[in-house]
């Protein structure tokens, strides 16, 4: 059974070897995430090379998502990168000096922190595991804080300031350097961290456009003000990531499930892709099985109509990266085959719909009424395929495209199975080539019925043809 929800796995020490990358692809990973908060360009370049090598060997289209750090504040390094425990009631000093962090002094990589924080405000470390209250700010820019909630942290853990609107740019100097590197690589998506409003995306979009790169922009929703401006942000990007870790620190955790549902709904209405991320199978960093609550969380995100679910620490640093992907696939397939899965979301009451969309809607209904027969979509831009994907047809969706970059981009679309296929000027030759690919993959047999969505000629923007035919029959 083909999986419909796409799985994103984060590359890290646990998953960076070619053999593990190959296993992850074989088990169901569709996109790999490169976290630019960690790792050098040399390490990340090797990861890209290994992903592409294994993709070619396994003959599967794989997308790569480059996740920029953004204006994220982090702790410095601890001794040997080992965890440090801080007790409730202790006094801790925060400094921008580059020193080894300990239980009583924490190095922070944001020099302007003392100028933007006031006494009495909260500072959270390691996704809120440690909560500090600012007692005093020294004249040399150091903060002295009381530990409200104790816990552990290690090197390069996130620092959140829910009471502070930081005067940081949307793209940092590090991001610009990383972006120069990314735009020279075979990457399909760039995620921007800590987006607060649509304007935060403009510089990134401008840089990507100036380099004439077809790379899709994903806005990470990590702050409550971003969630409240979801519609304007969605209009300015290609998709969103519901980054629940920082979102749950910056706002009340009890609000996050409702925000997640609202953000998925907003993305669906806008026709944009949505990724649900962070702590999905968190316990599998150390355990071979998830908690029942985690399994329910993943399933409910799928039933809410997310396009993709993402693994972070589970595959980056976890002890069971391959098993985590297997579990994701298992949960996804069970949720997708349940009676609770939304399906065939075609609104028959609409009047004045754009002709290509009318063709797509008709294809979905025709496939459903004939027993969920496969829909074969021929596209150059990928727009037709993404539109059908958003309508949640449970029929197999096979997409054929002559642009290798678009093919990899479509790896993020729900239920889309993209194939690279050079387009000929003859539609009959094109369809014959697509059928041959599906026969070789075992997705169809000769004599099976399929629905074809294409243009009368393979021209961009000309989806105007719907046809039902049998595999192997001559196209007339």
Short mmCIF file of C-alpha atoms in Angstrom, two decimals:
data_model
loop_
_atom_site.label_atom_id
_atom_site.label_comp_id
_atom_site.label_asym_id
_atom_site.label_seq_id
_atom_site.Cartn_x
_atom_site.Cartn_y
_atom_site.Cartn_z
CA UNK A 1 0.00 0.00 0.00
CA UNK A 2 1.42 3.37 -1.03
CA UNK A 3 1.86 5.85 1.81
CA UNK A 4 0.17 9.21 1.22
CA UNK A 5 1.49 11.46 3.99
CA UNK A 6 5.07 12.54 3.33
CA UNK A 7 7.84 11.91 5.86
CA UNK A 8 10.71 14.31 6.48
CA UNK A 9 13.79 13.05 8.32
CA UNK A 10 16.47 15.30 9.79
CA UNK A 11 20.06 14.36 8.98
CA UNK A 12 22.46 14.22 11.93
CA UNK A 13 25.15 12.04 13.50
CA UNK A 14 22.74 9.08 13.75
CA UNK A 15 21.69 9.21 10.11
CA UNK A 16 24.50 10.73 8.07
CA UNK A 17 26.17 7.55 6.86
CA UNK A 18 25.29 6.40 3.31
CA UNK A 19 24.02 3.05 4.61
CA UNK A 20 21.57 4.65 7.05
CA UNK A 21 20.43 7.19 4.42
CA UNK A 22 19.71 4.28 2.08
CA UNK A 23 17.73 2.48 4.78
CA UNK A 24 15.71 5.60 5.58
CA UNK A 25 14.82 6.07 1.90
CA UNK A 26 13.87 2.39 1.60
CA UNK A 27 11.64 2.61 4.69
CA UNK A 28 9.69 5.64 3.46
CA UNK A 29 11.52 8.97 3.82
CA UNK A 30 10.45 11.44 1.11
CA UNK A 31 12.47 14.52 2.10
CA UNK A 32 15.65 15.01 4.11
CA UNK A 33 16.03 18.09 6.30
CA UNK A 34 19.43 19.71 6.73
CA UNK A 35 19.51 21.72 9.95
CA UNK A 36 21.83 24.70 9.41
CA UNK A 37 21.91 25.36 13.16
CA UNK A 38 24.32 22.43 13.33
CA UNK A 39 27.10 21.16 11.10
CA UNK A 40 29.61 22.80 8.79
CA UNK A 41 29.10 23.39 5.08
CA UNK A 42 31.55 20.58 4.42
CA UNK A 43 29.50 18.11 6.49
CA UNK A 44 26.21 19.25 4.94
CA UNK A 45 27.64 19.08 1.41
CA UNK A 46 28.68 15.49 2.02
CA UNK A 47 25.14 14.73 3.25
CA UNK A 48 23.68 16.17 0.03
CA UNK A 49 26.06 14.08 -2.08
CA UNK A 50 25.21 10.92 -0.12
CA UNK A 51 21.46 11.56 -0.38
CA UNK A 52 21.69 12.03 -4.15
CA UNK A 53 23.88 8.96 -4.58
CA UNK A 54 21.49 6.74 -2.60
CA UNK A 55 18.45 8.27 -4.33
CA UNK A 56 19.91 7.31 -7.71
CA UNK A 57 20.80 3.82 -6.52
CA UNK A 58 17.29 3.25 -5.10
CA UNK A 59 15.54 5.01 -8.01
CA UNK A 60 13.33 7.21 -5.84
CA UNK A 61 12.77 10.96 -6.08
CA UNK A 62 13.87 12.66 -2.85
CA UNK A 63 13.53 16.32 -1.84
CA UNK A 64 16.00 18.21 0.34
CA UNK A 65 14.90 20.92 2.77
CA UNK A 66 17.52 23.40 3.99
CA UNK A 67 16.43 24.78 7.36
CA UNK A 68 18.05 28.15 8.10
CA UNK A 69 18.79 28.92 11.73
CA UNK A 70 17.23 32.39 11.60
CA UNK A 71 17.37 34.69 14.63
CA UNK A 72 17.51 31.73 16.99
CA UNK A 73 19.38 32.30 20.24
CA UNK A 74 21.36 29.35 21.54
CA UNK A 75 23.50 28.39 24.50
CA UNK A 76 27.24 27.92 24.13
CA UNK A 77 29.03 24.62 24.47
CA UNK A 78 29.20 22.53 27.62
CA UNK A 79 32.20 20.39 28.60
CA UNK A 80 32.43 17.55 26.05
CA UNK A 81 28.91 18.60 24.92
CA UNK A 82 27.52 16.68 27.89
CA UNK A 83 24.27 17.60 29.72
CA UNK A 84 24.42 20.04 32.62
CA UNK A 85 21.74 20.05 35.32
CA UNK A 86 20.52 23.27 36.95
CA UNK A 87 18.60 23.14 40.22
CA UNK A 88 15.46 25.11 41.03
CA UNK A 89 16.23 28.18 43.16
CA UNK A 90 19.83 28.51 41.97
CA UNK A 91 21.27 31.79 40.68
CA UNK A 92 22.59 31.58 37.12
CA UNK A 93 24.67 34.11 35.19
CA UNK A 94 24.03 34.59 31.46
CA UNK A 95 26.84 36.11 29.42
CA UNK A 96 27.58 36.71 25.74
CA UNK A 97 31.22 35.85 26.41
CA UNK A 98 32.31 32.73 24.52
CA UNK A 99 33.11 30.46 27.44
CA UNK A 100 32.26 26.89 28.40
CA UNK A 101 28.75 26.79 29.88
CA UNK A 102 28.17 25.20 33.27
CA UNK A 103 25.56 24.93 36.03
CA UNK A 104 26.13 28.50 37.23
CA UNK A 105 27.19 30.35 34.05
CA UNK A 106 25.58 29.99 30.61
CA UNK A 107 27.09 31.47 27.48
CA UNK A 108 24.48 32.93 25.09
CA UNK A 109 25.24 33.67 21.43
CA UNK A 110 23.24 36.93 21.27
CA UNK A 111 25.32 39.96 22.38
CA UNK A 112 22.33 42.31 22.44
CA UNK A 113 20.33 40.28 24.94
CA UNK A 114 20.97 42.55 27.96
CA UNK A 115 19.74 45.61 26.03
CA UNK A 116 16.41 44.01 25.14
CA UNK A 117 15.49 42.15 28.33
CA UNK A 118 14.04 43.72 31.49
CA UNK A 119 14.12 42.47 35.06
CA UNK A 120 11.22 40.20 35.92
CA UNK A 121 11.00 38.71 32.43
CA UNK A 122 11.23 35.00 31.69
CA UNK A 123 13.99 33.21 29.79
CA UNK A 124 13.47 29.60 28.74
CA UNK A 125 16.18 27.14 27.73
CA UNK A 126 15.98 23.80 25.91
CA UNK A 127 12.34 24.04 24.77
CA UNK A 128 11.28 25.32 28.20
CA UNK A 129 12.90 22.54 30.23
CA UNK A 130 14.66 25.30 32.21
CA UNK A 131 12.83 28.51 33.17
CA UNK A 132 14.71 31.54 34.49
CA UNK A 133 13.52 34.89 35.84
CA UNK A 134 15.78 37.90 35.28
CA UNK A 135 16.71 39.47 38.65
CA UNK A 136 19.47 41.88 37.68
CA UNK A 137 21.32 43.19 34.63
CA UNK A 138 24.91 44.28 35.21
CA UNK A 139 26.52 47.31 33.60
CA UNK A 140 28.71 45.00 31.50
CA UNK A 141 25.69 43.28 29.95
CA UNK A 142 25.42 40.14 32.05
CA UNK A 143 22.10 38.80 33.34
CA UNK A 144 21.67 37.27 36.79
CA UNK A 145 18.64 35.01 36.99
CA UNK A 146 16.80 32.82 39.47
CA UNK A 147 15.96 29.30 38.29
CA UNK A 148 12.15 28.95 38.45
CA UNK A 149 12.11 25.44 36.96
CA UNK A 150 15.23 23.31 37.01
CA UNK A 151 16.33 20.88 34.34
CA UNK A 152 19.14 19.89 32.01
CA UNK A 153 20.68 21.42 28.91
CA UNK A 154 23.69 20.70 26.72
CA UNK A 155 25.57 22.43 23.90
CA UNK A 156 23.72 24.66 21.44
CA UNK A 157 20.28 24.44 23.03
CA UNK A 158 17.60 26.96 22.13
CA UNK A 159 16.86 30.04 24.23
CA UNK A 160 13.35 31.56 24.12
CA UNK A 161 12.15 34.92 25.43
CA UNK A 162 8.33 34.83 25.28
CA UNK A 163 7.97 38.32 26.81
CA UNK A 164 10.41 40.03 24.41
CA UNK A 165 9.99 41.21 20.82
CA UNK A 166 13.61 40.95 19.71
CA UNK A 167 14.95 43.49 17.24
CA UNK A 168 16.62 40.81 15.15
CA UNK A 169 16.54 40.72 11.34
CA UNK A 170 14.66 37.89 9.64
CA UNK A 171 17.90 36.86 7.90
CA UNK A 172 21.05 36.91 10.01
CA UNK A 173 24.61 37.15 8.68
CA UNK A 174 24.96 33.42 9.26
CA UNK A 175 21.77 32.81 7.26
CA UNK A 176 23.13 34.84 4.33
CA UNK A 177 26.36 32.84 4.31
CA UNK A 178 24.38 29.60 4.51
CA UNK A 179 22.07 30.81 1.75
CA UNK A 180 25.01 31.42 -0.60
CA UNK A 181 26.01 27.81 -0.02
CA UNK A 182 22.47 26.42 -0.35
CA UNK A 183 21.80 28.16 -3.66
CA UNK A 184 24.73 26.32 -5.20
CA UNK A 185 23.33 22.92 -4.17
CA UNK A 186 20.62 20.52 -5.35
CA UNK A 187 18.03 21.71 -2.82
CA UNK A 188 14.24 22.04 -3.28
CA UNK A 189 13.05 23.85 -0.14
CA UNK A 190 14.38 26.54 2.18
CA UNK A 191 12.75 26.95 5.60
CA UNK A 192 13.01 30.32 7.33
CA UNK A 193 12.91 30.25 11.13
CA UNK A 194 11.01 32.57 13.44
CA UNK A 195 8.92 34.27 10.76
CA UNK A 196 6.76 36.92 12.43
CA UNK A 197 5.02 38.52 9.44
CA UNK A 198 4.90 38.29 5.65
CA UNK A 199 7.53 41.03 5.25
CA UNK A 200 10.08 38.79 7.00
CA UNK A 201 10.07 36.57 3.90
CA UNK A 202 10.77 39.28 1.34
CA UNK A 203 14.57 39.37 1.57
CA UNK A 204 14.86 35.59 1.31
CA UNK A 205 12.49 35.49 -1.67
CA UNK A 206 14.39 38.31 -3.36
CA UNK A 207 17.75 36.55 -2.98
CA UNK A 208 16.39 33.23 -4.30
CA UNK A 209 14.68 34.99 -7.21
CA UNK A 210 17.82 36.96 -8.11
CA UNK A 211 19.70 33.67 -8.48
CA UNK A 212 16.90 32.35 -10.75
CA UNK A 213 16.40 29.29 -8.58
CA UNK A 214 13.15 27.31 -8.42
CA UNK A 215 13.32 26.69 -4.69
CA UNK A 216 10.17 26.75 -2.57
CA UNK A 217 10.05 28.84 0.61
CA UNK A 218 8.66 27.31 3.81
CA UNK A 219 7.80 29.69 6.66
CA UNK A 220 8.29 28.18 10.11
CA UNK A 221 5.49 29.20 12.47
CA UNK A 222 7.17 29.36 15.88
CA UNK A 223 5.78 32.51 17.47
CA UNK A 224 2.19 33.39 18.45
CA UNK A 225 2.25 36.58 16.35
CA UNK A 226 3.05 34.46 13.28
CA UNK A 227 0.11 32.17 14.00
CA UNK A 228 -2.18 35.21 14.19
CA UNK A 229 -0.92 36.38 10.77
CA UNK A 230 -1.01 32.97 9.10
CA UNK A 231 -3.09 34.07 6.12
CA UNK A 232 -0.73 36.89 5.10
CA UNK A 233 2.31 34.67 5.66
CA UNK A 234 0.79 31.89 3.54
CA UNK A 235 0.17 34.37 0.73
CA UNK A 236 3.90 35.21 0.75
CA UNK A 237 5.37 31.69 0.76
CA UNK A 238 4.93 28.19 -0.66
CA UNK A 239 4.09 26.43 2.58
CA UNK A 240 4.39 26.49 6.36
CA UNK A 241 5.93 24.34 9.05
CA UNK A 242 4.09 24.12 12.37
CA UNK A 243 7.21 24.07 14.57
CA UNK A 244 5.60 23.04 17.82
CA UNK A 245 8.72 23.07 19.98
CA UNK A 246 9.34 26.80 19.96
CA UNK A 247 5.64 27.54 19.46
CA UNK A 248 4.89 25.61 22.66
CA UNK A 249 7.53 27.59 24.53
CA UNK A 250 6.55 30.99 23.17
CA UNK A 251 2.86 30.38 23.96
CA UNK A 252 0.89 28.22 26.39
CA UNK A 253 1.35 24.52 25.49
CA UNK A 254 -2.39 23.96 25.95
CA UNK A 255 -3.05 26.26 22.98
CA UNK A 256 -0.71 24.45 20.55
CA UNK A 257 -3.15 21.65 19.48
CA UNK A 258 -5.78 24.22 18.48
CA UNK A 259 -3.19 26.40 16.73
CA UNK A 260 -2.01 23.33 14.82
CA UNK A 261 -5.53 22.62 13.56
CA UNK A 262 -6.09 26.25 12.58
CA UNK A 263 -2.77 26.48 10.75
CA UNK A 264 -3.41 23.28 8.79
CA UNK A 265 -6.87 24.55 7.86
CA UNK A 266 -5.44 27.91 6.76
CA UNK A 267 -2.80 26.20 4.60
CA UNK A 268 -5.45 24.00 2.99
CA UNK A 269 -7.62 27.00 2.13
CA UNK A 270 -4.59 28.76 0.64
CA UNK A 271 -3.63 25.67 -1.36
CA UNK A 272 -0.19 25.58 0.28
CA UNK A 273 1.69 22.64 1.76
CA UNK A 274 1.89 22.24 5.53
CA UNK A 275 4.38 20.30 7.65
CA UNK A 276 3.79 19.34 11.30
CA UNK A 277 7.06 19.08 13.19
CA UNK A 278 8.81 18.68 16.55
CA UNK A 279 8.53 16.01 19.24
CA UNK A 280 6.32 13.75 17.15
CA UNK A 281 8.07 10.56 18.31
CA UNK A 282 10.41 12.22 20.82
CA UNK A 283 10.66 9.21 23.13
CA UNK A 284 12.14 7.19 20.25
CA UNK A 285 15.36 9.15 20.60
CA UNK A 286 16.10 6.67 23.40
CA UNK A 287 13.45 3.94 23.05
CA UNK A 288 12.55 1.52 20.24
CA UNK A 289 8.82 2.21 20.59
CA UNK A 290 6.87 5.49 20.86
CA UNK A 291 4.42 6.29 23.62
CA UNK A 292 0.73 5.76 22.84
CA UNK A 293 0.27 9.53 23.12
CA UNK A 294 2.92 10.12 20.44
CA UNK A 295 1.28 7.61 18.10
CA UNK A 296 -2.04 9.40 18.62
CA UNK A 297 -0.37 12.75 17.98
CA UNK A 298 1.04 11.62 14.61
CA UNK A 299 -2.26 10.04 13.56
CA UNK A 300 -4.27 13.12 14.52
CA UNK A 301 -1.96 15.42 12.56
CA UNK A 302 -2.62 13.22 9.51
CA UNK A 303 -6.38 13.22 10.13
CA UNK A 304 -6.18 17.02 10.43
CA UNK A 305 -4.84 16.94 6.82
CA UNK A 306 -1.18 17.78 7.20
CA UNK A 307 0.81 17.10 4.03
CA UNK A 308 3.95 15.97 5.85
CA UNK A 309 5.18 14.92 9.27
CA UNK A 310 8.74 15.56 10.36
CA UNK A 311 11.26 13.77 12.54
CA UNK A 312 13.94 15.92 14.18
CA UNK A 313 16.07 14.51 17.00
CA UNK A 314 14.57 11.07 16.40
CA UNK A 315 16.61 10.62 13.20
CA UNK A 316 19.34 13.23 13.79
CA UNK A 317 20.70 12.02 17.14
CA UNK A 318 18.40 9.20 18.18
CA UNK A 319 19.34 5.60 18.84
CA UNK A 320 16.63 4.25 16.50
CA UNK A 321 16.43 6.46 13.38
CA UNK A 322 15.27 3.71 11.00
CA UNK A 323 12.74 2.32 13.46
CA UNK A 324 11.32 5.83 13.96
CA UNK A 325 10.66 6.11 10.22
CA UNK A 326 9.12 2.64 10.13
CA UNK A 327 6.80 3.64 12.97
CA UNK A 328 5.84 6.88 11.18
CA UNK A 329 4.94 4.89 8.06
CA UNK A 330 2.93 2.36 10.05
CA UNK A 331 0.93 5.05 11.86
CA UNK A 332 0.39 7.00 8.63
CA UNK A 333 -0.93 4.03 6.68
CA UNK A 334 -3.34 3.06 9.43
CA UNK A 335 -4.65 6.63 9.76
CA UNK A 336 -4.97 7.06 5.98
CA UNK A 337 -6.98 3.84 5.61
CA UNK A 338 -9.35 4.67 8.47
CA UNK A 339 -12.92 5.91 8.05
CA UNK A 340 -11.89 9.16 9.75
CA UNK A 341 -9.58 10.23 6.90
CA UNK A 342 -10.95 13.26 4.99
CA UNK A 343 -11.31 12.46 1.29
CA UNK A 344 -12.42 13.81 -2.10
CA UNK A 345 -12.86 17.39 -0.91
CA UNK A 346 -14.47 18.63 -4.13
CA UNK A 347 -17.03 21.41 -3.68
CA UNK A 348 -19.76 20.85 -6.28
CA UNK A 349 -21.56 24.07 -5.32
CA UNK A 350 -18.86 26.35 -6.74
CA UNK A 351 -19.71 28.37 -9.83
CA UNK A 352 -17.25 30.00 -12.24
CA UNK A 353 -14.32 27.74 -11.42
CA UNK A 354 -11.17 28.07 -13.55
CA UNK A 355 -11.29 25.41 -16.38
CA UNK A 356 -8.11 23.50 -15.36
CA UNK A 357 -9.48 23.14 -11.84
CA UNK A 358 -12.81 21.91 -13.20
CA UNK A 359 -10.86 19.22 -15.08
CA UNK A 360 -9.04 18.25 -11.87
CA UNK A 361 -12.25 18.07 -9.82
CA UNK A 362 -13.89 15.91 -12.49
CA UNK A 363 -10.87 13.58 -12.51
CA UNK A 364 -11.10 13.09 -8.73
CA UNK A 365 -14.81 12.25 -8.89
CA UNK A 366 -14.40 9.98 -11.92
CA UNK A 367 -11.62 8.03 -10.22
CA UNK A 368 -13.62 7.69 -7.02
CA UNK A 369 -16.78 6.53 -8.82
CA UNK A 370 -14.79 3.87 -10.71
CA UNK A 371 -13.27 2.38 -7.56
CA UNK A 372 -10.30 4.67 -6.86
CA UNK A 373 -8.52 3.95 -10.13
CA UNK A 374 -5.15 5.72 -10.51
CA UNK A 375 -5.02 9.34 -11.67
CA UNK A 376 -2.07 10.12 -13.96
CA UNK A 377 -1.18 13.80 -14.01
CA UNK A 378 1.06 15.40 -16.64
CA UNK A 379 2.45 18.73 -15.47
CA UNK A 380 5.35 21.08 -16.11
CA UNK A 381 4.95 23.52 -13.21
CA UNK A 382 3.51 21.00 -10.72
CA UNK A 383 0.50 23.22 -9.98
CA UNK A 384 -2.09 20.76 -11.31
CA UNK A 385 -0.67 17.95 -9.17
CA UNK A 386 -0.61 20.07 -6.00
CA UNK A 387 -4.21 21.17 -6.60
CA UNK A 388 -5.40 17.55 -6.86
CA UNK A 389 -3.29 16.63 -3.83
CA UNK A 390 -5.03 19.26 -1.71
CA UNK A 391 -8.42 17.75 -2.61
CA UNK A 392 -7.39 14.61 -0.73
CA UNK A 393 -8.25 12.03 -3.37
CA UNK A 394 -7.50 8.60 -1.91
CA UNK A 395 -6.83 7.24 -5.40
CA UNK A 396 -3.16 6.69 -6.31
CA UNK A 397 -1.80 9.91 -7.83
CA UNK A 398 1.03 9.44 -10.32
CA UNK A 399 2.68 12.61 -11.59
CA UNK A 400 4.85 12.91 -14.69
CA UNK A 401 7.04 15.96 -15.20
CA UNK A 402 9.99 16.85 -17.48
CA UNK A 403 11.68 19.13 -14.92
CA UNK A 404 13.91 17.25 -12.41
CA UNK A 405 13.67 20.08 -9.86
CA UNK A 406 9.85 20.14 -9.97
CA UNK A 407 9.77 16.35 -9.65
CA UNK A 408 11.71 16.57 -6.38
CA UNK A 409 9.54 19.49 -5.19
CA UNK A 410 6.45 17.33 -5.72
CA UNK A 411 7.89 14.82 -3.24
CA UNK A 412 6.31 17.03 -0.54
CA UNK A 413 2.79 16.85 -1.99
CA UNK A 414 0.36 14.59 -0.13
CA UNK A 415 -0.29 11.34 -2.03
CA UNK A 416 1.82 12.47 -4.99
CA UNK A 417 4.12 9.88 -6.56
CA UNK A 418 6.30 11.93 -8.94
CA UNK A 419 8.29 10.60 -11.90
CA UNK A 420 10.75 12.31 -14.19
CA UNK A 421 9.58 11.93 -17.79
CA UNK A 422 10.83 14.00 -20.73
CA UNK A 423 7.84 15.36 -22.64
CA UNK A 424 7.43 14.69 -26.34
CA UNK A 425 5.28 16.82 -28.63
CA UNK A 426 3.03 13.83 -29.27
CA UNK A 427 0.59 13.25 -26.42
CA UNK A 428 0.21 9.58 -27.40
CA UNK A 429 3.98 8.99 -27.00
CA UNK A 430 3.92 10.80 -23.67
CA UNK A 431 1.13 8.62 -22.29
CA UNK A 432 2.79 5.47 -23.60
CA UNK A 433 6.00 6.43 -21.77
CA UNK A 434 4.10 7.05 -18.54
CA UNK A 435 2.32 3.71 -18.75
CA UNK A 436 5.62 1.94 -19.31
CA UNK A 437 7.06 3.54 -16.15
CA UNK A 438 4.05 2.44 -14.10
CA UNK A 439 4.20 -1.09 -15.50
CA UNK A 440 7.91 -1.36 -14.67
CA UNK A 441 7.24 -0.18 -11.09
CA UNK A 442 4.36 -2.63 -10.67
CA UNK A 443 1.84 0.13 -9.96
CA UNK A 444 -0.52 -0.96 -12.77
CA UNK A 445 -1.15 -3.96 -15.02
CA UNK A 446 -2.15 -4.07 -18.66
CA UNK A 447 -5.89 -3.63 -18.99
CA UNK A 448 -6.24 -1.54 -15.78
CA UNK A 449 -8.30 1.61 -16.08
CA UNK A 450 -6.56 4.93 -15.41
CA UNK A 451 -7.64 8.58 -15.45
CA UNK A 452 -5.43 10.92 -17.49
CA UNK A 453 -5.17 14.65 -16.69
CA UNK A 454 -3.14 16.64 -19.20
CA UNK A 455 -3.17 19.26 -21.90
CA UNK A 456 -4.13 18.41 -25.46
CA UNK A 457 -0.52 19.38 -26.12
CA UNK A 458 2.15 19.25 -23.38
CA UNK A 459 2.30 23.01 -22.82
CA UNK A 460 2.66 24.76 -19.46
CA UNK A 461 -0.62 26.16 -18.15
CA UNK A 462 -2.81 24.18 -20.56
CA UNK A 463 -4.48 21.49 -18.41
CA UNK A 464 -7.66 21.02 -20.45
CA UNK A 465 -8.05 17.31 -21.05
CA UNK A 466 -9.49 14.43 -19.02
CA UNK A 467 -9.59 10.92 -20.39
CA UNK A 468 -10.22 7.42 -19.04
CA UNK A 469 -8.35 4.62 -20.79
CA UNK A 470 -7.03 1.13 -20.30
CA UNK A 471 -3.31 0.59 -19.82
CA UNK A 472 -1.86 -0.77 -23.04
CA UNK A 473 -4.68 0.37 -25.30
CA UNK A 474 -3.80 2.74 -28.10
CA UNK A 475 -4.40 6.40 -27.30
CA UNK A 476 -6.86 7.82 -29.85
#
